[in-house]
PDB file of C-alpha atoms in Angstrom:
ATOM      1  CA  MET A  18     100.651  95.089 157.233  1.00  0.00           C
ATOM      2  CA  LYS A  19     101.812  98.414 158.466  1.00  0.00           C
ATOM      3  CA  SER A  20     104.476 100.260 156.601  1.00  0.00           C
ATOM      4  CA  THR A  21     107.763 100.667 158.369  1.00  0.00           C
ATOM      5  CA  ASN A  22     109.113 103.266 155.713  1.00  0.00           C
ATOM      6  CA  PRO A  23     109.037 106.917 156.362  1.00  0.00           C
ATOM      7  CA  ILE A  24     106.477 108.979 154.575  1.00  0.00           C
ATOM      8  CA  ARG A  25     107.133 112.403 152.784  1.00  0.00           C
ATOM      9  CA  GLN A  26     104.348 114.864 153.161  1.00  0.00           C
ATOM     10  CA  PRO A  27     103.556 116.358 149.770  1.00  0.00           C
ATOM     11  CA  TRP A  28     102.831 119.943 150.872  1.00  0.00           C
ATOM     12  CA  ASP A  29     106.261 120.603 152.553  1.00  0.00           C
ATOM     13  CA  GLY A  30     108.424 117.610 151.844  1.00  0.00           C
ATOM     14  CA  GLN A  31     108.993 116.666 155.446  1.00  0.00           C
ATOM     15  CA  LEU A  32     109.683 113.056 156.227  1.00  0.00           C
ATOM     16  CA  ILE A  33     107.400 111.501 158.820  1.00  0.00           C
ATOM     17  CA  GLN A  34     108.063 108.206 160.607  1.00  0.00           C
ATOM     18  CA  PRO A  35     105.296 105.732 160.793  1.00  0.00           C
ATOM     19  CA  ALA A  36     105.390 105.822 164.556  1.00  0.00           C
ATOM     20  CA  ASP A  37     104.626 109.549 164.492  1.00  0.00           C
ATOM     21  CA  ILE A  38     101.445 108.968 162.483  1.00  0.00           C
ATOM     22  CA  ARG A  39      98.111 108.681 164.451  1.00  0.00           C
ATOM     23  CA  PRO A  40      96.763 105.144 164.556  1.00  0.00           C
ATOM     24  CA  GLU A  41      93.360 106.117 162.765  1.00  0.00           C
ATOM     25  CA  VAL A  42      95.294 107.746 159.983  1.00  0.00           C
ATOM     26  CA  GLN A  43      97.473 104.604 159.513  1.00  0.00           C
ATOM     27  CA  GLU A  44      94.318 102.454 159.472  1.00  0.00           C
ATOM     28  CA  ALA A  45      92.803 104.849 156.800  1.00  0.00           C
ATOM     29  CA  ARG A  46      95.904 104.802 154.835  1.00  0.00           C
ATOM     30  CA  GLN A  47      96.085 100.897 155.017  1.00  0.00           C
ATOM     31  CA  GLN A  48      92.524 100.583 153.847  1.00  0.00           C
ATOM     32  CA  LEU A  49      93.139 103.090 150.917  1.00  0.00           C
ATOM     33  CA  HIS A  50      96.103 101.082 149.783  1.00  0.00           C
ATOM     34  CA  ASP A  51      94.364  97.730 150.010  1.00  0.00           C
ATOM     35  CA  ASP A  52      91.469  99.126 147.986  1.00  0.00           C
ATOM     36  CA  LEU A  53      93.815 100.504 145.351  1.00  0.00           C
ATOM     37  CA  VAL A  54      95.665  97.085 145.148  1.00  0.00           C
ATOM     38  CA  ARG A  55      92.329  95.235 144.797  1.00  0.00           C
ATOM     39  CA  ARG A  56      90.951  97.739 142.196  1.00  0.00           C
ATOM     40  CA  TRP A  57      94.141  97.986 139.954  1.00  0.00           C
ATOM     41  CA  LYS A  58      95.906  94.773 140.484  1.00  0.00           C
ATOM     42  CA  THR A  59      94.189  91.661 141.872  1.00  0.00           C
ATOM     43  CA  GLU A  60      90.508  92.175 140.623  1.00  0.00           C
ATOM     44  CA  ILE A  61      90.977  94.259 137.437  1.00  0.00           C
ATOM     45  CA  PRO A  62      89.676  92.424 134.229  1.00  0.00           C
ATOM     46  CA  GLU A  63      92.642  91.674 131.903  1.00  0.00           C
ATOM     47  CA  SER A  64      90.978  93.536 129.100  1.00  0.00           C
ATOM     48  CA  LEU A  65      91.113  96.881 131.260  1.00  0.00           C
ATOM     49  CA  LYS A  66      94.491  96.059 132.368  1.00  0.00           C
ATOM     50  CA  ARG A  67      95.690  95.692 128.753  1.00  0.00           C
ATOM     51  CA  PHE A  68      93.959  98.951 127.979  1.00  0.00           C
ATOM     52  CA  TYR A  69      95.447 101.089 130.875  1.00  0.00           C
ATOM     53  CA  LEU A  70      99.154  99.492 130.481  1.00  0.00           C
ATOM     54  CA  THR A  71      99.060 100.170 126.649  1.00  0.00           C
ATOM     55  CA  ALA A  72      97.761 103.720 127.246  1.00  0.00           C
ATOM     56  CA  THR A  73     100.539 104.285 129.943  1.00  0.00           C
ATOM     57  CA  GLN A  74     103.258 103.133 127.280  1.00  0.00           C
ATOM     58  CA  LEU A  75     101.947 105.578 124.943  1.00  0.00           C
ATOM     59  CA  ASP A  76     102.946 108.288 127.417  1.00  0.00           C
ATOM     60  CA  PRO A  77     106.679 108.725 126.437  1.00  0.00           C
ATOM     61  CA  ARG A  78     107.417 109.616 130.254  1.00  0.00           C
ATOM     62  CA  GLN A  79     106.242 106.324 131.341  1.00  0.00           C
ATOM     63  CA  ARG A  80     106.880 103.842 128.402  1.00  0.00           C
ATOM     64  CA  LYS A  81     109.397 101.845 130.387  1.00  0.00           C
ATOM     65  CA  LEU A  82     106.734 101.184 133.037  1.00  0.00           C
ATOM     66  CA  SER A  83     109.581 101.852 135.745  1.00  0.00           C
ATOM     67  CA  PHE A  84     107.200 103.021 138.422  1.00  0.00           C
ATOM     68  CA  PRO A  85     106.909 100.735 141.498  1.00  0.00           C
ATOM     69  CA  GLY A  86     104.221  98.006 141.795  1.00  0.00           C
ATOM     70  CA  LEU A  87     104.916  96.055 138.599  1.00  0.00           C
ATOM     71  CA  THR A  88     107.152  93.010 138.448  1.00  0.00           C
ATOM     72  CA  ALA A  89     109.654  92.378 135.693  1.00  0.00           C
ATOM     73  CA  TRP A  90     107.397  89.715 134.381  1.00  0.00           C
ATOM     74  CA  GLU A  91     104.249  92.267 134.334  1.00  0.00           C
ATOM     75  CA  ARG A  92     106.373  94.821 132.507  1.00  0.00           C
ATOM     76  CA  HIS A  93     107.320  92.239 129.893  1.00  0.00           C
ATOM     77  CA  GLU A  94     103.657  91.145 129.562  1.00  0.00           C
ATOM     78  CA  ALA A  95     102.555  94.683 129.153  1.00  0.00           C
ATOM     79  CA  GLN A  96     105.110  95.328 126.368  1.00  0.00           C
ATOM     80  CA  GLU A  97     103.955  92.358 124.500  1.00  0.00           C
ATOM     81  CA  TRP A  98     100.334  93.475 124.701  1.00  0.00           C
ATOM     82  CA  PHE A  99     101.589  96.842 123.527  1.00  0.00           C
ATOM     83  CA  ILE A 100     103.385  95.501 120.476  1.00  0.00           C
ATOM     84  CA  SER A 101     100.431  93.182 119.858  1.00  0.00           C
ATOM     85  CA  GLU A 102      97.983  95.854 119.788  1.00  0.00           C
ATOM     86  CA  PHE A 103     100.140  98.158 117.455  1.00  0.00           C
ATOM     87  CA  ASP A 104     100.378  95.123 115.034  1.00  0.00           C
ATOM     88  CA  ALA A 105      96.728  94.471 115.214  1.00  0.00           C
ATOM     89  CA  LEU A 106      95.864  98.166 114.466  1.00  0.00           C
ATOM     90  CA  LEU A 107      98.427  98.401 111.628  1.00  0.00           C
ATOM     91  CA  TRP A 108      98.442  94.966 109.941  1.00  0.00           C
ATOM     92  CA  ASN A 109      95.079  93.114 110.631  1.00  0.00           C
ATOM     93  CA  LYS A 110      92.554  95.488 109.155  1.00  0.00           C
ATOM     94  CA  THR A 111      91.108  92.965 106.716  1.00  0.00           C
ATOM     95  CA  PRO A 112      87.807  94.253 104.791  1.00  0.00           C
ATOM     96  CA  PRO A 113      84.580  92.194 105.196  1.00  0.00           C
ATOM     97  CA  ALA A 114      84.200  89.628 102.576  1.00  0.00           C
ATOM     98  CA  SER A 115      80.835  91.095 101.553  1.00  0.00           C
ATOM     99  CA  ALA A 116      82.246  94.554 100.897  1.00  0.00           C
ATOM    100  CA  ALA A 117      82.675  95.825  97.482  1.00  0.00           C
ATOM    101  CA  THR A 118      86.202  95.730  95.861  1.00  0.00           C
ATOM    102  CA  PRO A 119      88.220  98.157  97.983  1.00  0.00           C
ATOM    103  CA  THR A 120      90.132 101.040  96.412  1.00  0.00           C
ATOM    104  CA  ALA A 121      93.274 100.853  98.421  1.00  0.00           C
ATOM    105  CA  THR A 122      96.546 102.801  98.047  1.00  0.00           C
ATOM    106  CA  ILE A 123     100.038 101.510  98.661  1.00  0.00           C
ATOM    107  CA  PRO A 124     101.361 103.616 101.433  1.00  0.00           C
ATOM    108  CA  GLY A 125     103.727 106.475 100.045  1.00  0.00           C
ATOM    109  CA  ASP A 126     102.797 105.583  96.486  1.00  0.00           C
ATOM    110  CA  GLY A 127      99.957 107.999  95.593  1.00  0.00           C
ATOM    111  CA  GLU A 128      97.752 107.416  92.472  1.00  0.00           C
ATOM    112  CA  HIS A 129     100.277 105.195  90.922  1.00  0.00           C
ATOM    113  CA  GLY A 130     100.066 102.809  93.930  1.00  0.00           C
ATOM    114  CA  LYS A 131      96.194 102.956  93.799  1.00  0.00           C
ATOM    115  CA  ALA A 132      96.201 101.979  90.186  1.00  0.00           C
ATOM    116  CA  ARG A 133      98.620  98.916  90.857  1.00  0.00           C
ATOM    117  CA  VAL A 134      96.301  97.825  93.656  1.00  0.00           C
ATOM    118  CA  GLN A 135      93.246  97.888  91.353  1.00  0.00           C
ATOM    119  CA  HIS A 136      95.235  96.074  88.708  1.00  0.00           C
ATOM    120  CA  HIS A 137      95.905  93.209  91.009  1.00  0.00           C
ATOM    121  CA  GLN A 138      92.497  92.996  92.357  1.00  0.00           C
ATOM    122  CA  ALA A 139      91.112  92.906  88.744  1.00  0.00           C
ATOM    123  CA  GLN A 140      93.415  89.941  88.124  1.00  0.00           C
ATOM    124  CA  GLY A 141      91.726  88.024  90.965  1.00  0.00           C
ATOM    125  CA  THR A 142      94.426  87.694  93.548  1.00  0.00           C
ATOM    126  CA  GLY A 143      91.992  86.866  96.171  1.00  0.00           C
ATOM    127  CA  SER A 144      89.747  88.691  98.640  1.00  0.00           C
ATOM    128  CA  SER A 145      92.076  88.284 101.420  1.00  0.00           C
ATOM    129  CA  PHE A 146      94.105  91.274 102.140  1.00  0.00           C
ATOM    130  CA  LEU A 147      97.103  88.795 103.065  1.00  0.00           C
ATOM    131  CA  ALA A 148      96.642  86.911  99.836  1.00  0.00           C
ATOM    132  CA  PHE A 149      96.721  90.112  97.887  1.00  0.00           C
ATOM    133  CA  MET A 150      99.821  91.262  99.632  1.00  0.00           C
ATOM    134  CA  SER A 151     101.528  88.052  99.037  1.00  0.00           C
ATOM    135  CA  ASN A 152     101.110  88.343  95.229  1.00  0.00           C
ATOM    136  CA  LEU A 153     102.752  91.871  95.118  1.00  0.00           C
ATOM    137  CA  SER A 154     106.200  91.104  94.050  1.00  0.00           C
ATOM    138  CA  HIS A 155     107.210  94.761  94.132  1.00  0.00           C
ATOM    139  CA  LEU A 156     106.542  94.876  97.806  1.00  0.00           C
ATOM    140  CA  GLN A 157     108.564  91.808  98.796  1.00  0.00           C
ATOM    141  CA  GLN A 158     111.784  93.545  98.995  1.00  0.00           C
ATOM    142  CA  GLY A 159     110.630  95.575 101.916  1.00  0.00           C
ATOM    143  CA  PHE A 160     109.008  92.824 103.766  1.00  0.00           C
ATOM    144  CA  SER A 161     109.965  89.302 105.206  1.00  0.00           C
ATOM    145  CA  ALA A 162     108.512  86.307 103.459  1.00  0.00           C
ATOM    146  CA  LEU A 163     104.930  85.525 104.251  1.00  0.00           C
ATOM    147  CA  ASP A 164     104.051  82.513 106.451  1.00  0.00           C
ATOM    148  CA  PRO A 165     100.905  81.172 105.090  1.00  0.00           C
ATOM    149  CA  ASP A 166      99.860  80.265 108.652  1.00  0.00           C
ATOM    150  CA  SER A 167     100.621  83.768 110.012  1.00  0.00           C
ATOM    151  CA  ASN A 168      98.122  86.581 110.113  1.00  0.00           C
ATOM    152  CA  VAL A 169     100.841  89.149 110.469  1.00  0.00           C
ATOM    153  CA  PHE A 170     102.780  90.470 107.629  1.00  0.00           C
ATOM    154  CA  GLU A 171     106.049  91.685 109.418  1.00  0.00           C
ATOM    155  CA  PRO A 172     108.353  94.378 108.052  1.00  0.00           C
ATOM    156  CA  LYS A 173     112.032  93.703 107.947  1.00  0.00           C
ATOM    157  CA  ALA A 174     112.977  97.163 109.076  1.00  0.00           C
ATOM    158  CA  LYS A 175     112.856  97.945 112.642  1.00  0.00           C
ATOM    159  CA  SER A 176     109.316  98.707 113.515  1.00  0.00           C
ATOM    160  CA  GLU A 177     107.899 102.043 114.943  1.00  0.00           C
ATOM    161  CA  VAL A 178     107.393 100.186 118.231  1.00  0.00           C
ATOM    162  CA  GLU A 179     110.986  99.125 118.555  1.00  0.00           C
ATOM    163  CA  LYS A 180     112.222 102.572 117.650  1.00  0.00           C
ATOM    164  CA  TYR A 181     109.821 104.142 120.233  1.00  0.00           C
ATOM    165  CA  LEU A 182     110.882 101.723 123.105  1.00  0.00           C
ATOM    166  CA  GLU A 183     114.632 102.332 122.393  1.00  0.00           C
ATOM    167  CA  MET A 184     114.459 106.042 122.571  1.00  0.00           C
ATOM    168  CA  SER A 185     116.220 107.957 125.360  1.00  0.00           C
ATOM    169  CA  GLU A 186     114.452 108.689 128.540  1.00  0.00           C
ATOM    170  CA  VAL A 187     111.971 111.591 128.805  1.00  0.00           C
ATOM    171  CA  SER A 188     111.618 114.151 131.599  1.00  0.00           C
ATOM    172  CA  MET A 189     108.515 113.859 133.725  1.00  0.00           C
ATOM    173  CA  SER A 190     108.069 117.516 132.906  1.00  0.00           C
ATOM    174  CA  THR A 191     107.644 116.871 129.374  1.00  0.00           C
ATOM    175  CA  ASP A 192     104.415 117.937 127.611  1.00  0.00           C
ATOM    176  CA  ILE A 193     103.455 114.753 125.979  1.00  0.00           C
ATOM    177  CA  LEU A 194     101.197 116.309 123.384  1.00  0.00           C
ATOM    178  CA  LYS A 195     104.142 118.336 122.195  1.00  0.00           C
ATOM    179  CA  TRP A 196     106.348 115.378 122.320  1.00  0.00           C
ATOM    180  CA  TRP A 197     104.067 113.466 119.799  1.00  0.00           C
ATOM    181  CA  ALA A 198     103.504 116.575 117.707  1.00  0.00           C
ATOM    182  CA  ALA A 199     107.406 116.645 117.352  1.00  0.00           C
ATOM    183  CA  HIS A 200     107.793 112.940 116.638  1.00  0.00           C
ATOM    184  CA  GLU A 201     104.708 112.370 114.402  1.00  0.00           C
ATOM    185  CA  LYS A 202     106.567 112.344 111.159  1.00  0.00           C
ATOM    186  CA  GLU A 203     109.173 109.784 112.618  1.00  0.00           C
ATOM    187  CA  LEU A 204     106.574 107.502 114.213  1.00  0.00           C
ATOM    188  CA  PRO A 205     103.229 108.104 112.096  1.00  0.00           C
ATOM    189  CA  GLN A 206     101.393 104.974 112.822  1.00  0.00           C
ATOM    190  CA  LEU A 207     102.200 105.000 116.513  1.00  0.00           C
ATOM    191  CA  ALA A 208     101.226 108.646 116.827  1.00  0.00           C
ATOM    192  CA  LEU A 209      97.834 107.740 115.521  1.00  0.00           C
ATOM    193  CA  MET A 210      97.499 105.054 118.080  1.00  0.00           C
ATOM    194  CA  ALA A 211      98.575 107.464 120.802  1.00  0.00           C
ATOM    195  CA  ARG A 212      95.883 109.988 119.713  1.00  0.00           C
ATOM    196  CA  GLN A 213      93.316 107.201 120.015  1.00  0.00           C
ATOM    197  CA  TYR A 214      94.358 106.021 123.418  1.00  0.00           C
ATOM    198  CA  LEU A 215      95.652 109.363 125.115  1.00  0.00           C
ATOM    199  CA  GLY A 216      92.476 111.073 123.888  1.00  0.00           C
ATOM    200  CA  CYS A 217      90.167 109.029 126.183  1.00  0.00           C
ATOM    201  CA  PRO A 218      88.612 110.753 128.985  1.00  0.00           C
ATOM    202  CA  ALA A 219      90.024 109.944 132.433  1.00  0.00           C
ATOM    203  CA  THR A 220      86.603 109.306 133.982  1.00  0.00           C
TER     204      THR A 220
END
């Protein structure tokens, strides 16, 4: 299907009407468009789609996924993937059952927290990380009650992802590496996730 919208030439900004474009150029443009749709929309494996859209949302300029080509449902689904990936990286790192007793440290609690962890492990609170966490009464004030059927331990406070998605718009001219450097203390776990995703080679 041929486009009826005018096309802006990138080198001089001039608007060209479709009727002014040579037929062979129109055909080549249509073939390129169809190939891009096939590669990036209709035939892309879901695992790759999840990866690309998660990486895109870690670019603060594109986190709203406001560019054309995505439906409202696809944006919602991509945001759910993004949140799920963050939760998986942050909360679901359970050590192997065969591993030796880990020497963990409660975040922000230094050596004192390390000693408390070792003390509770010595008392046999269970090999599961979630079972261990559920027995730490001194942490319960900062977290919601643990659902025994859930594999996610959710904080009551607004998560880093929520804060990030609610931030104000960022100019397209923003240097995203400088942006993350400036927000690393505010969003430490998300900054680590951004480093992992945005550091991947493009090809």
